[in-house]
Amino acid sequence: MCTVKMPHLIKALVFLLCLLVTGECRKLRVRRWTGTVETQKHGASLAKKPPDVTKARKTKTEQLLKVDDHDFTMRPAFGGPAIPVGVDVQVESLDSISEVDMDFTMTLYLRHYWKDERLSFTSSTNKSMTFDGRLVKKIWVPDVFFVHSKRSFIHDTTTENIMLRVFPDGHVLYSLRVTVTAACNMDFSRFPLDSQTCSLELESYAYTDEDLMLYWKSGDESLSTDDKISLSQFLIQKFHTTSRLAFYSST
């Protein structure tokens, strides 16, 4: 009896085992298919996230101001009337007056104002843009120099003390911090009751009044000083501004 029923029992076990294996395979297939669907849904949700603006490519300053589209070796409105350049000065310190060398040294903030339509830009958020001295080398700036200057330098600690501010309509503010030593002819015939007048003159080096005209931005108020400025051997009476045309035979 047992030897006869044994093959049927083996077949039944093998059939049951095949059913179990087939069921597990179907479960694995369902699980794998379900996992694929979940992955697709997860990927779809990632695609809807907004882009990271911090990694977006920035607009270069040269492109925004169109620096490469113009020839800045020429003054603004070349061929037209003289460009007006406003100037104002803030005296930070009067460092020394030398009777032996007949000169004086002072540190000041020198600011220039003009309009260059080539630098105009469109902006709905920025009222102005501020840059350092690197952009100054790429655009036109007034060639103002100190007449009768012996020595001068632009402060460069920790970086060059130069500021350029550009407004959407093309108006420009150019400011720099300078220490200058200039000659001062002194008359000591009334020493020790003498009174000396030292002038620091500003001119354009290359342009005539047909191309560039300097003027004091706010009249006498264009020259401001600190009330604490003092010297050990001199009494400072006043600072004031004057304007005149300078005539040269060769320049």
mmCIF file of N, CA and C in Angstrom, residues 28 30 44-45 47 49 65 96 107 109 121 138 143 155 173 200 210 220 226:
data_model
loop_
_atom_site.group_PDB
_atom_site.id
_atom_site.type_symbol
_atom_site.label_atom_id
_atom_site.label_comp_id
_atom_site.label_asym_id
_atom_site.label_seq_id
_atom_site.Cartn_x
_atom_site.Cartn_y
_atom_site.Cartn_z
ATOM 1 N N LEU A 28 6.906 38.684 -6.132
ATOM 2 C CA LEU A 28 8.120 39.447 -6.428
ATOM 3 C C LEU A 28 7.901 40.369 -7.620
ATOM 4 N N VAL A 30 5.072 41.638 -8.599
ATOM 5 C CA VAL A 30 4.189 42.724 -8.186
ATOM 6 C C VAL A 30 4.962 43.747 -7.386
ATOM 7 N N ALA A 44 8.779 62.294 -10.587
ATOM 8 C CA ALA A 44 7.885 63.332 -11.077
ATOM 9 C C ALA A 44 7.781 64.480 -10.078
ATOM 10 N N SER A 45 7.778 64.138 -8.784
ATOM 11 C CA SER A 45 7.698 65.202 -7.785
ATOM 12 C C SER A 45 8.966 66.050 -7.782
ATOM 13 N N ALA A 47 10.816 66.735 -10.398
ATOM 14 C CA ALA A 47 10.813 67.564 -11.607
ATOM 15 C C ALA A 47 10.001 68.831 -11.412
ATOM 16 N N LYS A 49 10.007 70.708 -8.695
ATOM 17 C CA LYS A 49 10.659 71.648 -7.787
ATOM 18 C C LYS A 49 11.217 72.834 -8.579
ATOM 19 N N LEU A 65 26.342 96.884 -18.399
ATOM 20 C CA LEU A 65 26.689 98.261 -18.739
ATOM 21 C C LEU A 65 27.119 98.422 -20.191
ATOM 22 N N SER A 96 50.734 118.705 6.984
ATOM 23 C CA SER A 96 51.932 119.473 7.330
ATOM 24 C C SER A 96 52.102 120.659 6.386
ATOM 25 N N THR A 107 45.334 115.442 2.911
ATOM 26 C CA THR A 107 44.596 114.249 2.490
ATOM 27 C C THR A 107 43.149 114.650 2.259
ATOM 28 N N TYR A 109 39.206 113.799 -0.031
ATOM 29 C CA TYR A 109 38.325 113.001 -0.877
ATOM 30 C C TYR A 109 37.985 113.846 -2.098
ATOM 31 N N PHE A 121 21.692 101.955 -18.117
ATOM 32 C CA PHE A 121 21.204 100.580 -18.080
ATOM 33 C C PHE A 121 19.757 100.578 -17.613
ATOM 34 N N LYS A 138 38.280 100.448 -17.334
ATOM 35 C CA LYS A 138 37.629 100.028 -18.565
ATOM 36 C C LYS A 138 36.752 101.111 -19.189
ATOM 37 N N ASP A 143 40.456 113.312 -16.803
ATOM 38 C CA ASP A 143 41.905 113.256 -16.557
ATOM 39 C C ASP A 143 42.344 114.436 -15.689
ATOM 40 N N HIS A 155 45.279 106.146 -1.737
ATOM 41 C CA HIS A 155 45.390 105.171 -0.647
ATOM 42 C C HIS A 155 44.920 103.796 -1.123
ATOM 43 N N LEU A 173 29.269 108.948 -10.516
ATOM 44 C CA LEU A 173 30.005 109.531 -9.397
ATOM 45 C C LEU A 173 31.303 108.750 -9.257
ATOM 46 N N LEU A 200 45.548 124.663 -4.016
ATOM 47 C CA LEU A 200 45.619 123.345 -4.653
ATOM 48 C C LEU A 200 44.745 123.415 -5.901
ATOM 49 N N GLU A 210 37.017 123.239 -24.913
ATOM 50 C CA GLU A 210 36.107 122.850 -25.990
ATOM 51 C C GLU A 210 35.607 121.410 -25.815
ATOM 52 N N ASP A 220 30.598 127.383 -3.478
ATOM 53 C CA ASP A 220 31.509 127.415 -2.339
ATOM 54 C C ASP A 220 31.310 126.228 -1.397
ATOM 55 N N ASP A 226 36.890 119.482 7.938
ATOM 56 C CA ASP A 226 36.587 119.086 9.313
ATOM 57 C C ASP A 226 36.980 120.234 10.241
#
